[in-house]
Amino acid sequence: MTGFRETLSALFIEPKRLAWLDLSFNNIPHIHPVLTELTELRVLYLHGNSVCNFSEVDKLGTLPLLHTITLHGNNIETQHNYSVVTKQERVMASIWHRSRRRRKPTDRSTNNR
């Protein structure tokens, strides 16, 4: 990612306001420090690269608005604790599932009177 900072500055008036970035399929092995400066970043596509360590992904923890990141197709998939589903996604799915079970089916015969 040589010249990444310069490229962002040349393409955008305010690179720090970038909200969505697709860097997929670029053979990127490390998280470049400039990515951690994109404090408005919400979506980051990194699939199909060469990221292999959790410590690289941890660097993105400084981005307060980042809610979507893709890492499939990276070497990190072979790490022991790697999961395509996050803990938060599991919690949200569990909450949704419980809320669906609590709903009682509507008796359609009483609605037609």
Coordinates of N, CA and C in Angstrom, one line a residue:
M1 N 0.8 -1.2 0.0 CA 0.0 0.0 0.0 C 0.9 1.3 0.0
T2 N 1.9 1.2 -0.8 CA 2.8 2.3 -0.9 C 2.0 3.5 -1.6
G3 N 2.2 4.6 -1.0 CA 1.5 5.8 -1.6 C 0.0 5.9 -1.3
F4 N -0.5 5.1 -0.4 CA -1.9 5.1 -0.1 C -2.4 6.4 0.4
R5 N -1.7 7.0 1.4 CA -2.1 8.3 1.9 C -2.1 9.3 0.8
E6 N -1.1 9.3 -0.1 CA -1.1 10.3 -1.1 C -2.2 10.1 -2.1
T7 N -2.5 8.9 -2.4 CA -3.6 8.5 -3.3 C -5.0 9.0 -2.8
L8 N -5.2 8.8 -1.5 CA -6.4 9.3 -0.9 C -6.5 10.8 -0.9
S9 N -5.4 11.4 -0.6 CA -5.4 12.9 -0.6 C -5.6 13.5 -2.0
A10 N -5.2 12.8 -3.0 CA -5.3 13.2 -4.4 C -6.8 13.0 -4.9
L11 N -7.4 12.0 -4.4 CA -8.8 11.6 -4.9 C -9.9 12.4 -4.1
F12 N -9.6 12.7 -2.8 CA -10.7 13.2 -2.0 C -10.2 14.5 -1.3
I13 N -11.1 15.5 -1.2 CA -10.8 16.7 -0.6 C -10.6 16.5 0.9
E14 N -11.5 15.7 1.5 CA -11.4 15.3 2.9 C -11.4 13.8 3.1
P15 N -10.3 13.2 2.9 CA -10.3 11.7 3.0 C -10.8 11.1 4.3
K16 N -10.6 11.9 5.4 CA -11.0 11.4 6.7 C -12.5 11.3 6.8
R17 N -13.3 11.9 5.9 CA -14.7 11.8 5.9 C -15.2 10.6 5.1
L18 N -14.3 9.8 4.5 CA -14.7 8.6 3.7 C -15.5 7.6 4.6
A19 N -16.6 7.2 4.1 CA -17.5 6.3 4.9 C -17.4 4.8 4.4
W20 N -17.1 4.6 3.2 CA -17.1 3.3 2.6 C -15.8 3.1 1.7
L21 N -15.1 2.0 1.9 CA -13.9 1.7 1.2 C -13.8 0.3 0.8
D22 N -13.6 0.0 -0.5 CA -13.4 -1.3 -1.0 C -12.0 -1.5 -1.4
L23 N -11.2 -2.3 -0.6 CA -9.9 -2.6 -0.9 C -9.7 -4.1 -1.2
S24 N -10.8 -4.8 -1.6 CA -10.8 -6.2 -1.8 C -9.8 -6.6 -3.0
F25 N -9.3 -7.8 -2.9 CA -8.4 -8.4 -3.9 C -7.2 -7.5 -4.3
N26 N -6.5 -7.1 -3.3 CA -5.3 -6.3 -3.5 C -4.0 -6.9 -2.9
N27 N -4.1 -8.1 -2.4 CA -2.9 -8.8 -1.8 C -2.4 -8.0 -0.6
I28 N -3.2 -7.4 0.2 CA -2.8 -6.5 1.3 C -2.6 -7.5 2.5
P29 N -1.3 -7.5 3.1 CA -1.0 -8.3 4.2 C -1.2 -7.6 5.6
H30 N -1.2 -6.3 5.6 CA -1.2 -5.5 6.8 C -2.2 -4.4 6.7
I31 N -2.7 -3.9 7.9 CA -3.6 -2.8 7.9 C -2.7 -1.5 8.0
H32 N -2.8 -0.8 6.9 CA -2.0 0.5 6.8 C -2.5 1.5 7.9
P33 N -1.5 2.2 8.5 CA -1.9 3.1 9.6 C -2.9 4.2 9.1
V34 N -2.9 4.5 7.8 CA -3.8 5.6 7.3 C -5.2 5.1 7.5
L35 N -5.5 3.8 7.4 CA -6.9 3.3 7.6 C -7.4 3.7 9.0
T36 N -6.6 3.7 10.0 CA -7.0 4.0 11.3 C -7.3 5.5 11.5
E37 N -6.9 6.3 10.5 CA -7.2 7.7 10.6 C -8.5 8.1 9.9
L38 N -9.2 7.1 9.3 CA -10.4 7.3 8.6 C -11.6 7.2 9.6
T39 N -11.7 8.1 10.5 CA -12.6 8.0 11.6 C -14.1 8.0 11.2
E40 N -14.5 8.3 10.0 CA -15.9 8.3 9.6 C -16.2 7.0 8.8
L41 N -15.2 6.1 8.7 CA -15.3 4.9 8.0 C -16.4 3.9 8.6
R42 N -17.3 3.5 7.9 CA -18.4 2.6 8.4 C -18.3 1.2 7.7
V43 N -17.9 1.1 6.5 CA -17.8 -0.1 5.8 C -16.4 -0.3 5.2
L44 N -15.8 -1.4 5.4 CA -14.5 -1.7 4.8 C -14.5 -3.1 4.3
Y45 N -14.2 -3.2 3.0 CA -14.1 -4.5 2.3 C -12.7 -4.8 2.1
L46 N -12.3 -5.9 2.8 CA -10.9 -6.4 2.7 C -10.8 -7.8 2.3
H47 N -11.9 -8.4 1.7 CA -11.9 -9.8 1.3 C -10.9 -10.0 0.2
G48 N -10.4 -11.2 0.1 CA -9.5 -11.6 -1.0 C -8.1 -11.0 -0.9
N49 N -7.7 -10.7 0.3 CA -6.3 -10.1 0.5 C -5.5 -11.2 1.2
S50 N -4.4 -10.7 1.9 CA -3.5 -11.6 2.6 C -3.3 -11.4 4.1
V51 N -4.3 -10.8 4.7 CA -4.3 -10.5 6.1 C -4.3 -11.9 6.9
C52 N -3.3 -12.1 7.8 CA -3.2 -13.4 8.4 C -3.2 -13.3 10.0
N53 N -3.2 -12.1 10.5 CA -3.1 -12.0 12.0 C -4.2 -11.2 12.6
F54 N -4.7 -11.6 13.7 CA -5.8 -10.9 14.4 C -5.3 -9.5 14.8
S55 N -4.0 -9.4 15.1 CA -3.4 -8.1 15.6 C -3.6 -7.1 14.5
E56 N -3.6 -7.5 13.2 CA -3.8 -6.5 12.1 C -5.2 -6.0 12.2
V57 N -6.2 -6.9 12.3 CA -7.6 -6.5 12.4 C -7.9 -5.7 13.6
D58 N -7.2 -6.0 14.7 CA -7.4 -5.2 16.0 C -7.1 -3.7 15.8
K59 N -6.2 -3.4 14.9 CA -5.9 -2.0 14.6 C -7.1 -1.2 14.2
L60 N -8.1 -1.9 13.6 CA -9.3 -1.2 13.2 C -10.3 -0.9 14.3
G61 N -10.0 -1.4 15.5 CA -10.8 -1.1 16.7 C -10.8 0.4 17.1
T62 N -10.0 1.2 16.5 CA -10.0 2.6 16.8 C -11.0 3.4 16.0
L63 N -11.6 2.7 15.1 CA -12.6 3.3 14.2 C -14.0 3.3 14.8
P64 N -14.5 4.4 15.4 CA -15.7 4.3 16.2 C -17.0 4.0 15.4
L65 N -17.0 4.2 14.1 CA -18.3 4.0 13.3 C -18.2 2.8 12.5
L66 N -17.1 2.1 12.4 CA -17.0 0.9 11.6 C -17.9 -0.2 12.1
H67 N -18.8 -0.6 11.2 CA -19.8 -1.7 11.6 C -19.7 -2.8 10.6
T68 N -19.1 -2.7 9.5 CA -19.0 -3.8 8.5 C -17.6 -3.9 8.0
I69 N -17.1 -5.1 8.1 CA -15.7 -5.4 7.5 C -15.8 -6.9 7.0
T70 N -15.3 -7.0 5.8 CA -15.2 -8.4 5.2 C -13.8 -8.9 5.2
L71 N -13.6 -10.1 5.6 CA -12.3 -10.7 5.7 C -12.2 -12.1 5.0
H72 N -13.3 -12.5 4.5 CA -13.2 -13.9 3.8 C -12.2 -13.8 2.7
G73 N -11.6 -15.0 2.5 CA -10.6 -15.0 1.4 C -9.2 -14.5 1.9
N74 N -9.0 -14.3 3.2 CA -7.7 -13.9 3.7 C -7.2 -15.1 4.5
N75 N -5.9 -15.1 4.7 CA -5.2 -16.2 5.4 C -5.7 -16.2 6.9
I76 N -6.3 -15.2 7.4 CA -6.8 -15.2 8.8 C -7.9 -16.2 9.0
E77 N -8.5 -16.7 7.9 CA -9.5 -17.7 8.0 C -9.0 -19.0 8.6
T78 N -7.7 -19.2 8.5 CA -7.1 -20.4 9.1 C -6.8 -20.3 10.6
Q79 N -6.9 -19.2 11.1 CA -6.6 -19.0 12.6 C -7.7 -19.7 13.4
H80 N -7.3 -20.2 14.6 CA -8.1 -21.0 15.4 C -9.4 -20.3 15.8
N81 N -9.4 -19.1 16.2 CA -10.6 -18.4 16.7 C -11.3 -17.5 15.7
Y82 N -11.0 -17.7 14.4 CA -11.7 -16.9 13.4 C -13.1 -17.4 13.2
S83 N -14.0 -16.4 13.0 CA -15.4 -16.8 12.8 C -16.0 -15.7 11.8
V84 N -16.8 -16.1 10.9 CA -17.4 -15.2 10.0 C -18.6 -14.5 10.6
V85 N -19.0 -15.0 11.8 CA -20.1 -14.4 12.5 C -19.6 -13.9 13.8
T86 N -19.8 -12.6 14.1 CA -19.3 -12.0 15.3 C -20.1 -12.3 16.5
K87 N -19.6 -12.1 17.7 CA -20.3 -12.4 18.9 C -21.6 -11.5 19.0
Q88 N -21.4 -10.2 18.5 CA -22.6 -9.3 18.5 C -23.7 -9.8 17.6
E89 N -23.3 -10.3 16.4 CA -24.3 -10.9 15.5 C -25.0 -12.1 16.1
R90 N -24.3 -12.9 16.9 CA -25.0 -14.0 17.5 C -26.0 -13.5 18.6
V91 N -25.6 -12.5 19.3 CA -26.5 -11.9 20.4 C -27.7 -11.4 19.7
M92 N -27.5 -10.6 18.6 CA -28.7 -10.0 17.9 C -29.6 -11.1 17.3
A93 N -29.0 -12.1 16.8 CA -29.8 -13.2 16.2 C -30.6 -13.9 17.3
S94 N -30.0 -14.1 18.5 CA -30.7 -14.7 19.6 C -31.9 -13.8 20.1
I95 N -31.7 -12.5 20.2 CA -32.7 -11.6 20.6 C -33.9 -11.7 19.6
W96 N -33.5 -11.6 18.3 CA -34.5 -11.7 17.3 C -35.3 -13.0 17.3
H97 N -34.6 -14.1 17.5 CA -35.3 -15.4 17.6 C -36.2 -15.5 18.8
R98 N -35.8 -15.0 19.9 CA -36.7 -15.0 21.1 C -37.9 -14.1 20.9
S99 N -37.7 -13.0 20.3 CA -38.9 -12.1 20.0 C -39.9 -12.7 19.1
R100 N -39.4 -13.5 18.1 CA -40.3 -14.2 17.2 C -41.1 -15.3 17.9
R101 N -40.5 -16.0 18.8 CA -41.1 -17.1 19.5 C -42.2 -16.5 20.5
R102 N -42.1 -15.3 21.0 CA -43.0 -14.8 21.9 C -44.3 -14.3 21.3
R103 N -44.2 -14.0 20.0 CA -45.4 -13.6 19.3 C -46.4 -14.7 19.2
K104 N -47.7 -14.4 19.4 CA -48.7 -15.4 19.3 C -49.3 -15.3 17.9
P105 N -49.6 -16.5 17.3 CA -50.3 -16.4 16.0 C -51.6 -15.7 16.1
T106 N -52.0 -14.9 15.1 CA -53.2 -14.2 15.1 C -54.3 -15.2 14.6
D107 N -55.4 -15.2 15.3 CA -56.6 -16.0 14.9 C -57.3 -15.3 13.8
R108 N -57.1 -15.7 12.6 CA -57.7 -15.0 11.4 C -59.3 -15.1 11.4
S109 N -59.8 -16.1 12.0 CA -61.3 -16.3 12.0 C -62.0 -15.2 12.8
T110 N -61.3 -14.7 13.8 CA -62.0 -13.6 14.6 C -61.8 -12.2 13.9
N111 N -60.8 -12.1 13.0 CA -60.6 -10.9 12.3 C -61.6 -10.7 11.1
N112 N -62.2 -11.8 10.7 CA -63.1 -11.7 9.5 C -64.6 -11.4 9.9
R113 N -64.9 -11.2 11.2 CA -66.2 -11.0 11.6 C -66.6 -9.5 11.5

